[in-house]
Amino acid sequence: MIDLSDIAAAIRGPAQAVAAGVLFLGLLQGGLYLFQLFLAARALATAPPPAHASQLWRRYADAAPPITLMAPAYNEALTITESVRSLLALQYPNFEVVVVNDGSSDDTLNVLIEAFDLRPIQRDYELAAACRPIRGIYAAAQQPRLIVVDKENGGKSDALNAALNLARAPIVCAMDADSLLEPDALLRAVRPFVEHPDETVAVGGTIRIANGCSISFGRVTRVGIPRNPWALLQTVEYLRAFLMARLAWSRVDALTIISGAFDLFRRQAVLAVGGYSHGTVGEDLELVVKLHKHFRRAGKPYRIAFAPEPVCWTEAPESLRVLGRQRARWHRGALETFFRHRDMLFNPRYGRVGFLAFGHMLLVDVIGPLAELISYLLLPVLWALGALSPSYVYALLAVTFGYGIVLSVGALALEEAELRRFPDARSLLMLLGVAVVENFGYRQLNGFWRLRGWWQFLTGAKGWGSMTRKGFAAA
Amino acid sequence: MSHLDLIWLTALVLVAGALLWMAALILLRLRRARVGRRRALERREIMDALLGLLAGDDTATARLAPFVARPRLMGEIVVEFRSLVRGDDHERVQHELRRLGLPAALSERVAKGSKAGRLASLEALSALGGPEAEAVLQAALRQADADVRLAALKGLVDAGATIDLARMLDDLVAGAFGHSRLIAEIIRGTAARDALPSIAALERTDLDGFARALLIDGLGASGDYRAIPRLLEAARDRDFEARAAVARAAGQLMHPALQPALAILLEDPAWPVRASAGEAVGQAGFTTLADPLARLLEDPQWWVRFRAAEALCRLGASGAAHLKRAGMSGNPLASHTAELAIAEARAA
């Protein structure tokens, strides 16, 4: 007869040890976030003062290098005309727009042909980055800045590689065709390329959520906060991700994540690493990691910077199902990149990128969700074994929630110090409320989605899943 | 205090801290909104007074006077206003603002306060012009902050003032501005306005390839043929950036004496130099170099082939004949490039 009390005694020790390990990892993560907040605040305090668009034009227009905007489009027939019109109206002295129709199954190409009076043209280009065959290149009769490429479907990386091949400017800007850039975003984002042209290889801007904003002719005309609760929760989350994490890692030259919705690269640098990689859903992260690797190995000085001022507006998912799919995909992308470049982890050859950025990925993206899962599994076990004191559990939970609120409020404080895009104190008050609420449920839900991402990674899931968008007209 | 109490206390401190922070953010936002509203009102008043000056309103100067004590605000508006008016109107506004003592107020602001304010004041001084403003801009060149020095330099260029090229190059050699494209534009512009100091500066041995390339670019833009002997020497520069700049300058100057240099640069080991030389041949219309230019259609570098094909298109009948021949040649690189260049030129 098996004595249950013996089993309990036998597993009690190991279970407690695992629980202590999970607690330690939690503390380590918390410490890392606090470090990020501190670094981000320092970065803002020492950043050049923000300037008005007209001041920027006076200061930088003469020295601004030409830019090719690369906008991949897949089944965007509903919104593509408005998006392209807003791109063509950007305030920047010298730029061209390369829209890539990535084998859309809807009417995207015909809509573009009709809206911009496109004609087929011949254009010389070098097949420097691998991409699926290009079926045709079109130019607009009245819009010399616009080039439309029609190619076989190959995914976002493939479409970006096609645009990269066609680009003739030294700087390329990758973006989503359905995102909206603020009119002066390019002028603001190009600043590091103007001030440090030799070293700067990539610059990322801030991504903000457009849900709840008023949009007219492809422009955000009034900033508002989303009415949809999921979009509202993501607003605070985006602030934390961009104004805290990216700013912090950029400050210590360990930035690995630049959002694919809006980023600028030196074209030659991207081509030197073979362009965007296929077979990953985190092509933006992968590219930045490849750039770090290339320049560190070559021993060349380089900079990958984050500029908080240029803003790109994007539509956030408003349903739990789509949001969960998106987050799982993001996490899968992070894991794919981490394991593809695992040789960089704690490798002195890659300096801070190997220790700080990859160490952070290991802790937060690789171990984090697993530790969270273990803690959820252990909780009832320890409870049943009588090894858990409810008073301690409640107290530790209170610390965790308090800490989470401090971090979110910190991100809002950074927003208030730098961007101040939210129109009034009422919006701010609402977001502060969200900063509190998100700790109770939403954060845990995120943990679950990240576990799903882990599962997809382990089972070798491919593809993006469908991203249902309402379109900006309805935002 | 027990461990448990300590954990609870930590939680309470965190939550209380977060709440206090939130309250402070809200209060600050309310204050900022009030200040913003007041500033918008003041901006409107200043704008109205400036427009009043143009309309001959006798009270306009008196309405502007109190705002001289707010140099940054005035400075920002003056710069904006300057872009809207020209000729006599512009002179009249400048005269009145100088009479009100705005340059002196801006001068004080340049010396102290936030960097954003100092930069805005320098821009306003440049917009105002005049000896007093120029003196302040020259003095700002001695400030420790590189951004302020750069703004002062740009201000002097915009105001049409003379800049000491040698000193600017000293700063560049000392690494004060890095290889910023802003300083690059200023040096190019200065060299383009007056070629002789740049010709002399090219003899300096402490300049790196970047600095020499800027001076050479400036000489190309100057249109001054006195630069040709120096450019012929620089065509053998050890740095490829400087040699590429010589090619660009030759394209701008279009002087036949530079053809031998371009012929050498078309065969340079560095591909950016070959690409620039190819482009320059087309720009200058040197048909005598069509043969070596056509050979670049077989270059392993795409940019070199592309620039060569583009240049051949610009060379008229002679270039077109070369492109046609290349199109029918057995070399796949050359024929592909030539065919597409002809097609692009037809569509343009």
mmCIF file of N, CA and C in Angstrom, chain B residues 294 297-298 305 322-339:
data_model
loop_
_atom_site.group_PDB
_atom_site.id
_atom_site.type_symbol
_atom_site.label_atom_id
_atom_site.label_comp_id
_atom_site.label_asym_id
_atom_site.label_seq_id
_atom_site.Cartn_x
_atom_site.Cartn_y
_atom_site.Cartn_z
ATOM 1 N N ALA B 294 31.415 52.495 -72.504
ATOM 2 C CA ALA B 294 30.657 51.312 -72.953
ATOM 3 C C ALA B 294 31.244 50.031 -72.368
ATOM 4 N N LEU B 297 29.722 48.573 -69.279
ATOM 5 C CA LEU B 297 28.463 47.797 -69.334
ATOM 6 C C LEU B 297 28.699 46.333 -68.956
ATOM 7 N N GLU B 298 29.978 45.938 -68.963
ATOM 8 C CA GLU B 298 30.312 44.551 -68.590
ATOM 9 C C GLU B 298 30.877 44.474 -67.176
ATOM 10 N N ARG B 305 27.387 49.332 -64.029
ATOM 11 C CA ARG B 305 26.735 49.070 -65.317
ATOM 12 C C ARG B 305 25.554 50.023 -65.533
ATOM 13 N N HIS B 322 26.489 52.786 -79.123
ATOM 14 C CA HIS B 322 27.180 51.856 -78.214
ATOM 15 C C HIS B 322 26.185 50.939 -77.509
ATOM 16 N N LEU B 323 25.077 51.537 -77.083
ATOM 17 C CA LEU B 323 24.060 50.743 -76.370
ATOM 18 C C LEU B 323 23.475 49.678 -77.294
ATOM 19 N N LYS B 324 23.241 50.092 -78.531
ATOM 20 C CA LYS B 324 22.662 49.159 -79.501
ATOM 21 C C LYS B 324 23.620 47.990 -79.740
ATOM 22 N N ARG B 325 24.896 48.337 -79.895
ATOM 23 C CA ARG B 325 25.911 47.291 -80.123
ATOM 24 C C ARG B 325 25.967 46.352 -78.921
ATOM 25 N N ALA B 326 25.933 46.965 -77.711
ATOM 26 C CA ALA B 326 26.001 46.149 -76.481
ATOM 27 C C ALA B 326 24.779 45.246 -76.374
ATOM 28 N N GLY B 327 23.638 45.778 -76.800
ATOM 29 C CA GLY B 327 22.396 45.007 -76.744
ATOM 30 C C GLY B 327 22.458 43.757 -77.610
ATOM 31 N N MET B 328 23.229 43.848 -78.675
ATOM 32 C CA MET B 328 23.307 42.704 -79.585
ATOM 33 C C MET B 328 24.538 41.832 -79.309
ATOM 34 N N SER B 329 25.359 42.286 -78.354
ATOM 35 C CA SER B 329 26.585 41.525 -78.059
ATOM 36 C C SER B 329 26.236 40.222 -77.343
ATOM 37 N N GLY B 330 27.180 39.355 -77.309
ATOM 38 C CA GLY B 330 26.927 38.058 -76.662
ATOM 39 C C GLY B 330 27.030 38.126 -75.156
ATOM 40 N N ASN B 331 27.517 39.254 -74.636
ATOM 41 C CA ASN B 331 27.686 39.362 -73.178
ATOM 42 C C ASN B 331 26.334 39.584 -72.514
ATOM 43 N N PRO B 332 25.875 38.633 -71.697
ATOM 44 C CA PRO B 332 24.519 38.777 -71.130
ATOM 45 C C PRO B 332 24.372 39.998 -70.228
ATOM 46 N N LEU B 333 25.433 40.308 -69.446
ATOM 47 C CA LEU B 333 25.353 41.469 -68.541
ATOM 48 C C LEU B 333 25.169 42.748 -69.349
ATOM 49 N N ALA B 334 26.047 42.911 -70.358
ATOM 50 C CA ALA B 334 26.024 44.146 -71.151
ATOM 51 C C ALA B 334 24.732 44.268 -71.946
ATOM 52 N N SER B 335 24.301 43.171 -72.558
ATOM 53 C CA SER B 335 23.112 43.279 -73.410
ATOM 54 C C SER B 335 21.860 43.545 -72.568
ATOM 55 N N HIS B 336 21.772 42.891 -71.408
ATOM 56 C CA HIS B 336 20.619 43.110 -70.520
ATOM 57 C C HIS B 336 20.567 44.571 -70.062
ATOM 58 N N THR B 337 21.713 45.072 -69.600
ATOM 59 C CA THR B 337 21.760 46.459 -69.103
ATOM 60 C C THR B 337 21.412 47.431 -70.223
ATOM 61 N N ALA B 338 21.983 47.192 -71.404
ATOM 62 C CA ALA B 338 21.752 48.113 -72.518
ATOM 63 C C ALA B 338 20.273 48.106 -72.932
ATOM 64 N N GLU B 339 19.695 46.929 -73.029
ATOM 65 C CA GLU B 339 18.287 46.842 -73.442
ATOM 66 C C GLU B 339 17.377 47.591 -72.469
#
